[in-house]
PDB file of C-alpha atoms in Angstrom:
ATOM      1  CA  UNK O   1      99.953  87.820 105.835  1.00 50.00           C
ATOM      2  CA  UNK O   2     102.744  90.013 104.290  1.00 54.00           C
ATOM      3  CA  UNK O   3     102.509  93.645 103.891  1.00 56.00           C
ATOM      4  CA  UNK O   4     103.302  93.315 100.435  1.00 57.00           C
ATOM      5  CA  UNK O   5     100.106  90.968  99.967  1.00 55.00           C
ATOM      6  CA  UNK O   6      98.307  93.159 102.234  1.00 52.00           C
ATOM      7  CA  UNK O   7      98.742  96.297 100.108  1.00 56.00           C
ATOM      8  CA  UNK O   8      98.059  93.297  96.998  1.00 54.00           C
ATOM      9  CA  UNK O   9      94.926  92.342  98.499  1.00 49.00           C
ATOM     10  CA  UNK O  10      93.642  95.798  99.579  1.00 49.00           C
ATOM     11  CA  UNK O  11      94.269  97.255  96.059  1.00 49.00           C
ATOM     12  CA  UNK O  12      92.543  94.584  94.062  1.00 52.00           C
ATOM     13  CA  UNK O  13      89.729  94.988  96.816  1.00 49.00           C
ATOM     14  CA  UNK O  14      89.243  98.692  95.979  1.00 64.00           C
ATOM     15  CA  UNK O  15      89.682  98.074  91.957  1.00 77.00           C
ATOM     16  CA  UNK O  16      92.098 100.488  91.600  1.00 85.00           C
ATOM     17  CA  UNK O  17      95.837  99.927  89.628  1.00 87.00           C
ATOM     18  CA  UNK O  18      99.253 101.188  90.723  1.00 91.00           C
ATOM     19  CA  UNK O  19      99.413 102.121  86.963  1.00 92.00           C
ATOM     20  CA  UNK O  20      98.070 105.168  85.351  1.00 92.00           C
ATOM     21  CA  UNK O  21      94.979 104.637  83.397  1.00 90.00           C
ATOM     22  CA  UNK O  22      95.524 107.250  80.488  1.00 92.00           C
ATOM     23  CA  UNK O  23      99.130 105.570  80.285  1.00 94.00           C
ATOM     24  CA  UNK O  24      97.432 102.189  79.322  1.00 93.00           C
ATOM     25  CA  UNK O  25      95.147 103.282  77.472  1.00 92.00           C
ATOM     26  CA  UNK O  26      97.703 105.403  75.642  1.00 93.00           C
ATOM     27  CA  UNK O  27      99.723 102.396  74.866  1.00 93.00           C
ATOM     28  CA  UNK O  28      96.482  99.621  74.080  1.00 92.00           C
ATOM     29  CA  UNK O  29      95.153 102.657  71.598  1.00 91.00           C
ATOM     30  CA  UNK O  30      98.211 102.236  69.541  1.00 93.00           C
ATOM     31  CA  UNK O  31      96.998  98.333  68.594  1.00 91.00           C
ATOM     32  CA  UNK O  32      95.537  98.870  65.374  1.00 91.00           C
ATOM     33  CA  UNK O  33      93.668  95.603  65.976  1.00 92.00           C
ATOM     34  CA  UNK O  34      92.118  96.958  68.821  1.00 88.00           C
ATOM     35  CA  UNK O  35      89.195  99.024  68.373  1.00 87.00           C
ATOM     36  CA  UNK O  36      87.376  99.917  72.262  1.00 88.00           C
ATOM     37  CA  UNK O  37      88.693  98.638  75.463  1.00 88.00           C
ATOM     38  CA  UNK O  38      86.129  99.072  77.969  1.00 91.00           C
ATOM     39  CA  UNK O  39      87.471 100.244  81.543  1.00 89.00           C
ATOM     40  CA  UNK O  40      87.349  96.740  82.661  1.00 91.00           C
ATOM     41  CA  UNK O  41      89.466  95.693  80.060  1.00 91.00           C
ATOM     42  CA  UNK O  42      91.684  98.352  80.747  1.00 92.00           C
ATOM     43  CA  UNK O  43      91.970  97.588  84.150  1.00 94.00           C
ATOM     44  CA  UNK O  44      92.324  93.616  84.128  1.00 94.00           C
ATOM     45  CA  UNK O  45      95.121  94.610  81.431  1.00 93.00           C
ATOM     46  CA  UNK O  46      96.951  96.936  83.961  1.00 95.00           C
ATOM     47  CA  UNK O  47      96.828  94.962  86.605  1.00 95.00           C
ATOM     48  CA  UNK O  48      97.940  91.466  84.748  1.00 95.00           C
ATOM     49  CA  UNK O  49     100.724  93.862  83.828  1.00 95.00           C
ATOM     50  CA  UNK O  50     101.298  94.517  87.152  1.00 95.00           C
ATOM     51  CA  UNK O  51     101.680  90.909  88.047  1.00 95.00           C
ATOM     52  CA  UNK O  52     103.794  90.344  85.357  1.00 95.00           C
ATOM     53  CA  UNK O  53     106.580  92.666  86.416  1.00 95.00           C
ATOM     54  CA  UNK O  54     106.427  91.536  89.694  1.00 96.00           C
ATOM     55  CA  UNK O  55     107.169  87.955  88.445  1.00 96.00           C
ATOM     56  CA  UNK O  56     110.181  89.122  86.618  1.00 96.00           C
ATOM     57  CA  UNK O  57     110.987  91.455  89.458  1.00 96.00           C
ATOM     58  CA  UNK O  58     110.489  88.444  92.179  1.00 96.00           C
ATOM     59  CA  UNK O  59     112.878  85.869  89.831  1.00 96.00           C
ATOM     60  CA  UNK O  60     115.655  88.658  89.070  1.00 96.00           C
ATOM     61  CA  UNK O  61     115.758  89.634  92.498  1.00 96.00           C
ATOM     62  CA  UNK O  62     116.800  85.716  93.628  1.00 96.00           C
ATOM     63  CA  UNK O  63     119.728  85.698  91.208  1.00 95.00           C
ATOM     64  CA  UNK O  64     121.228  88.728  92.794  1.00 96.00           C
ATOM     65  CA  UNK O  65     120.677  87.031  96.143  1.00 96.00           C
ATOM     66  CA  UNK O  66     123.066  84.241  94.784  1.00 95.00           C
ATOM     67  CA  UNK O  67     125.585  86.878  93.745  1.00 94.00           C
ATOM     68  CA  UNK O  68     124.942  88.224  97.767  1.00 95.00           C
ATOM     69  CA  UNK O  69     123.697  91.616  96.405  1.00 94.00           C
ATOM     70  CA  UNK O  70     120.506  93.404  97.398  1.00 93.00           C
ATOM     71  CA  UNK O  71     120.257  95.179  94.307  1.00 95.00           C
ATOM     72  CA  UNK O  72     118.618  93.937  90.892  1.00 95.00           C
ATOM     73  CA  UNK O  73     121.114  94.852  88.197  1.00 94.00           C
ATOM     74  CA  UNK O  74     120.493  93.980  84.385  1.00 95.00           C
ATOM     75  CA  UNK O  75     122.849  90.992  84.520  1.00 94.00           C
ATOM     76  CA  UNK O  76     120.024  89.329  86.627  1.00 95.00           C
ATOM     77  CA  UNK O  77     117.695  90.006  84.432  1.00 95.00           C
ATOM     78  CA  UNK O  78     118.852  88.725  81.407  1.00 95.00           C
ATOM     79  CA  UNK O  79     119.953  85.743  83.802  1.00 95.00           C
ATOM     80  CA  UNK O  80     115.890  85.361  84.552  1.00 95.00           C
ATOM     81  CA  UNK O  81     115.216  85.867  81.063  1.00 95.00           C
ATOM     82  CA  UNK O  82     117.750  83.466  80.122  1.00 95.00           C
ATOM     83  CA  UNK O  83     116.838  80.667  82.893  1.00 94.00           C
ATOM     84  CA  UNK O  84     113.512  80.851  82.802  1.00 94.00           C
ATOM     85  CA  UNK O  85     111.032  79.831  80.004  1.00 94.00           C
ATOM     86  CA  UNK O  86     107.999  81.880  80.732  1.00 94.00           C
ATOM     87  CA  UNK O  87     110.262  84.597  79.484  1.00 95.00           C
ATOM     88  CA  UNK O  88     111.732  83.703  76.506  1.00 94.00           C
ATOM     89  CA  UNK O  89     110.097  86.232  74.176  1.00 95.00           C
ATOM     90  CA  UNK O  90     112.092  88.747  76.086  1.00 95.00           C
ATOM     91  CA  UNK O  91     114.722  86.974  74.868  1.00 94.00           C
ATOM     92  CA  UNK O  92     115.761  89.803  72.264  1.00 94.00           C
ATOM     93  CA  UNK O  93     114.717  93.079  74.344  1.00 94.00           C
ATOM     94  CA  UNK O  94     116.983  91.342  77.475  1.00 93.00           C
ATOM     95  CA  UNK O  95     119.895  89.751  76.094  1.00 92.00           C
ATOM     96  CA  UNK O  96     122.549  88.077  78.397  1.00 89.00           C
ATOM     97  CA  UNK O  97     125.614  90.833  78.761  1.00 83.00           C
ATOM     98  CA  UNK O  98     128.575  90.367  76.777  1.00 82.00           C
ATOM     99  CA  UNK O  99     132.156  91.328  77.885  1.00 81.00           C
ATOM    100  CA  UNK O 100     134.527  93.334  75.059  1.00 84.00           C
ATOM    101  CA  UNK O 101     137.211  91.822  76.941  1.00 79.00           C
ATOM    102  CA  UNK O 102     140.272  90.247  74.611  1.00 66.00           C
TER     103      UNK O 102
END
């Protein structure tokens, strides 16, 4: 087993998220649709969140391994964005870089 899914596994064990609670919270509150979230709500949201970015994370990190970089820059973002479905309603937040070159 990885450390990474070490430190995975041992934090889901304990029930505790690598994001702050209030934060969450904070940010679910300001869904007028939305009228309690219960702290198991709150932290299934957080940590589904938490998966999320370490999809996006995981797949951006592989196209700057193609480019031989060990550092995720926005270009590989918006290349994951781009490339991959499951992200295509980033699609206007991420959008692919364009060069003002003539």
């Amino acid at each position: 087993m990885a450390a990474s899914e070490a430190n995975t596994v041992a934090t889901a064990a304990t029930g505790t998220s690598n994001l702050p609670a209030a934060r969450v919270r904070r940010i679910i509150k300001e869904d007028k649709d939305i009228f309690a979230c219960g702290s198991e709500s709150l932290f299934l949201i957080s940590r589904a969140t938490e998966y999320f970015i370490d999809s996006l994370v995981r797949e951006s990190y592989e196209f700057s391994r193609l480019d031989k970089r060990k550092t995720v820059q926005y270009k590989d973002m918006a290349k994951a964005v781009q490339s991959i479905e499951q992200y295509d309603f980033l699609a206007d937040i991420i959008p692919p870089t364009v060069s003002v070159r003539k």
